[in-house]
Coordinates of C-alpha atoms and ligand atoms in Angstrom, one line a residue:
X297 CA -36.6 4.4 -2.2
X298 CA -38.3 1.8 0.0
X299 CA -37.9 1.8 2.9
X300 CA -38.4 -1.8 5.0
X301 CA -40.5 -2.2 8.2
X302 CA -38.3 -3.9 11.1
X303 CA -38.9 -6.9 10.7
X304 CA -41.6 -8.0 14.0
X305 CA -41.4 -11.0 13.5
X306 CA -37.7 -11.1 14.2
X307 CA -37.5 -14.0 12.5
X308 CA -35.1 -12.4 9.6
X309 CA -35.8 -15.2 7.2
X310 CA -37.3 -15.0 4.1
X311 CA -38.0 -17.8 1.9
X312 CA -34.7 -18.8 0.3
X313 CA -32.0 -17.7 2.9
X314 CA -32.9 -21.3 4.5
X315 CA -31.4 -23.6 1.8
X316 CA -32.9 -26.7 1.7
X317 CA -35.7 -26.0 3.0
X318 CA -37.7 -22.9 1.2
X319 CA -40.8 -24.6 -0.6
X320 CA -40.5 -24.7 -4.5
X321 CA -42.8 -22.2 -5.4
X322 CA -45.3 -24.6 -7.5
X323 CA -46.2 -26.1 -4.6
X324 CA -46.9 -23.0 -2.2
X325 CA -51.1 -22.1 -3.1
X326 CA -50.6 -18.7 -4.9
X327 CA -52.0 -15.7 -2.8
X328 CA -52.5 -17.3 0.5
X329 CA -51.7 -14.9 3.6
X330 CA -51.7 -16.2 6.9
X331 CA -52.4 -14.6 10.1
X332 CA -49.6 -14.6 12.4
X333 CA -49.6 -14.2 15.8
X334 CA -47.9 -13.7 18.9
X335 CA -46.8 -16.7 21.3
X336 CA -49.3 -14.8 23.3
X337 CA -51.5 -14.7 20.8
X338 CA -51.6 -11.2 19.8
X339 CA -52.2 -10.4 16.2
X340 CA -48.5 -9.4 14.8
X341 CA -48.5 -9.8 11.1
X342 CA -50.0 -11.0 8.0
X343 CA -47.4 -13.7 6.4
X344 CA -47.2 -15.0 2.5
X345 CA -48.1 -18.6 2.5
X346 CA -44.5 -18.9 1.5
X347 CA -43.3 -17.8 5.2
X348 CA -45.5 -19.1 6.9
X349 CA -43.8 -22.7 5.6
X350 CA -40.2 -21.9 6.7
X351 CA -41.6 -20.0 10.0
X352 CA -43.2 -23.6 10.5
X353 CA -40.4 -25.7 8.7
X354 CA -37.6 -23.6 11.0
X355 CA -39.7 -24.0 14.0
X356 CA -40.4 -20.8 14.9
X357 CA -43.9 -20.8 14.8
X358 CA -47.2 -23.7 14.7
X359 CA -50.3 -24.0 13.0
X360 CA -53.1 -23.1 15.0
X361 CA -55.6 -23.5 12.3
X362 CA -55.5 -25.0 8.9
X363 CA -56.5 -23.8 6.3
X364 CA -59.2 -25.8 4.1
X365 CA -58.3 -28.1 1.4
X366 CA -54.8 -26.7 1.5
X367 CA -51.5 -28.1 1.9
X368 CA -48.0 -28.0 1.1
X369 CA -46.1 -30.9 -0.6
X370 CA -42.1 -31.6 -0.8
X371 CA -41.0 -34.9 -1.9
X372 CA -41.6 -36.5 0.9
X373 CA -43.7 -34.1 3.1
X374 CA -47.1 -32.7 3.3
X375 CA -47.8 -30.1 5.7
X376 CA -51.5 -28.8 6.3
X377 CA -51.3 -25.0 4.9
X378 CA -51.9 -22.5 8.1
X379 CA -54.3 -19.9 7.9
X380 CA -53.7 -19.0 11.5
X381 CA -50.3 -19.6 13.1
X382 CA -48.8 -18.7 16.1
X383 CA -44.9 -18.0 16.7
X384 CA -43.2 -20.5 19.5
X385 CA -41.1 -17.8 21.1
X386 CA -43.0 -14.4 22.2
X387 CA -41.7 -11.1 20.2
X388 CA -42.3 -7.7 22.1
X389 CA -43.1 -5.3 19.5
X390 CA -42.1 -1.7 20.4
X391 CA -43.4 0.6 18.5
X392 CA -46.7 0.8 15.7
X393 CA -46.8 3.3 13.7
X394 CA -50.0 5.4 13.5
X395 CA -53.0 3.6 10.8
X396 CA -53.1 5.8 7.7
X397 CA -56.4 7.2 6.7
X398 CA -57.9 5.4 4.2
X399 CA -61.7 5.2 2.4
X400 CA -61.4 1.4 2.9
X401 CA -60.2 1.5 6.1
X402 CA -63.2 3.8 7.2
X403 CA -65.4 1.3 5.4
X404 CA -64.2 -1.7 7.8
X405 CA -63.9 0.5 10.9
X406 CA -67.4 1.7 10.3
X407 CA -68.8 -1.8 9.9
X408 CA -69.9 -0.8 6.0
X409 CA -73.1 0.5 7.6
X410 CA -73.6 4.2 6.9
X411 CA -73.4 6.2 10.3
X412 CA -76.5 8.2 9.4
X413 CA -78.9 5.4 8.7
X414 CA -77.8 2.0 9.3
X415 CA -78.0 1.0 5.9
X416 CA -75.1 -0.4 3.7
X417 CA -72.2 2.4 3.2
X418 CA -70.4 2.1 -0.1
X419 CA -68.9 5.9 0.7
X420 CA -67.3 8.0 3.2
X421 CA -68.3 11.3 4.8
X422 CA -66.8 14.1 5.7
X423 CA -68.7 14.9 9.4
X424 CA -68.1 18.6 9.0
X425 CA -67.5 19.2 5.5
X426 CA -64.1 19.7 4.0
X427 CA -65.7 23.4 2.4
X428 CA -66.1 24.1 6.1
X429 CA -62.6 23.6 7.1
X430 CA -63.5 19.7 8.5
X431 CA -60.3 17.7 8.2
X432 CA -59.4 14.5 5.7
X433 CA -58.7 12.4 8.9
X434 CA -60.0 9.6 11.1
X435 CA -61.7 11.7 13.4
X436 CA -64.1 13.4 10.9
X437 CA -64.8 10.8 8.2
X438 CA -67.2 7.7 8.6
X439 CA -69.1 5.4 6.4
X440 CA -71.7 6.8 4.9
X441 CA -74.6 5.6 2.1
X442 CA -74.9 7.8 -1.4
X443 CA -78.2 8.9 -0.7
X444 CA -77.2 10.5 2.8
X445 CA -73.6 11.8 1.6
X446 CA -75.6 13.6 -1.2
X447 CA -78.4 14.4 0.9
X448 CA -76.0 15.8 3.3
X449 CA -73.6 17.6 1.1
X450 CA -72.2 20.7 2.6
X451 CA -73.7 20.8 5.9
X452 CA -73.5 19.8 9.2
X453 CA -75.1 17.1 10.8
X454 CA -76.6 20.0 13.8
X455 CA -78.1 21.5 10.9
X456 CA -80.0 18.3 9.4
X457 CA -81.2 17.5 13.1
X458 CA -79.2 13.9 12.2
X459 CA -77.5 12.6 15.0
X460 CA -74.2 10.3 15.3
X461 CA -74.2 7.4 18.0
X462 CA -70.1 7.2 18.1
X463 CA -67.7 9.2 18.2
X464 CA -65.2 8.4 15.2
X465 CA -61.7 8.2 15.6
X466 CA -58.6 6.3 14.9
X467 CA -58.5 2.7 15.4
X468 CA -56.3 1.2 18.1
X469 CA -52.6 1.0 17.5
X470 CA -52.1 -2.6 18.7
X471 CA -52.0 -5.2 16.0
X472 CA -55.1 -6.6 15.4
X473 CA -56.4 -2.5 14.8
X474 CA -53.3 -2.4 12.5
X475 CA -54.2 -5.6 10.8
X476 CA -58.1 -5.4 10.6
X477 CA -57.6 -2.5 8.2
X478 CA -54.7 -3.1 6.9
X479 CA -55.6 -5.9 4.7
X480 CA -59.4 -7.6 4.2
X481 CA -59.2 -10.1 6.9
X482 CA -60.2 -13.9 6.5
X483 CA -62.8 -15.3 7.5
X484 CA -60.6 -17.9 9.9
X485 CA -58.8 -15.1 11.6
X486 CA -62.0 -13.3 12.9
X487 CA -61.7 -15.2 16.5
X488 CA -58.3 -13.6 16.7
X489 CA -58.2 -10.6 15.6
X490 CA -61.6 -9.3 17.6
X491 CA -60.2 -10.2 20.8
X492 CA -57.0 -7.3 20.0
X493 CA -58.8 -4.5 17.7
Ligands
LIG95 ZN1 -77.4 6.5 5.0

């Protein structure tokens, strides 16, 4: 069973509950996701395009930047697609759950640079190696290129003389951690979302 988030945005809408005013879905550019954020402009949530028109239609939230060569069309209104907007009322958000551990997530954390030798990770590694009891987690895993995960294999870093210049862990529980590896941020939404991660 699925079990739903509560809803931050505490809006409780989704596109056609508000009669009348849902876009038809023709019109709404197919996989668009817009950055929402806070009326303090906090990172909160990543939004369909969809939303994002009745958050804006209902006026619960504004477009803080539009997106490109994108807009939405009724009959007779066109409103510039958002690819950052910001909700009019402020939301506290209570609790976030801890980020789950994940290769990608490591990948983005990590910059995709490998933590050994700068150079472009396309793999994780496991800092002290699974075979010697090192756990699957945030703490012990970081981004890592094939010829120094191989090179490595089942040893430890002391052992190699290599050296790590961070300490790896789990990234920040407020939104904008959340978000950043949640889901492959756009381009547009790096302003906002460095200032929370
Ligand atoms: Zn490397």
């Amino acid at each position: 069973m699925k079990h739903r988030q509560p809803d931050p945005i505490g809006a409780g809408l989704e596109p056609g509950e508000a009669p009348g005013i849902a876009p038809h879905p023709s019109v709404v550019p197919k996989g668009s996701r817009v950055l929402l954020l806070n009326a303090t402009f906090e990172p909160l949530a990543v939004v369909t395009a969809k939303r994002a028109v009745v958050l804006m239609l209902t006026g619960k939230a504004e477009c803080v930047e539009a997106a490109l060569d994108e807009a939405f069309h009724s009959e007779n209104l066109t409103i510039p697609a958002p690819s950052v907007m910001r909700l009019s009322r402020y939301v506290r958000v209570p609790y976030r759950r801890a980020v789950p551990m994940t290769r990608a997530g490591v990948l983005r954390r990590d910059g995709r640079r490998c933590a050994y030798c700068s150079k472009r990770a396309d793999t994780i590694d496991h800092v002290v190696p699974r075979s010697r009891g090192g756990q699957h987690s945030w703490e012990n895993c970081v981004a890592a290129c094939r010829a120094c995960n191989s090179k490595k294999a089942d040893r430890l870093i002391e052992e190699l003389g290599w050296m790590l210049d961070f300490t790896p862990g789990a990234p920040s529980r407020t939104a904008g951690g959340v978000l950043v590896l949640a889901v492959e941020p756009l381009p547009a939404w790096e302003p906002w979302l460095g200032a929370a991660a």
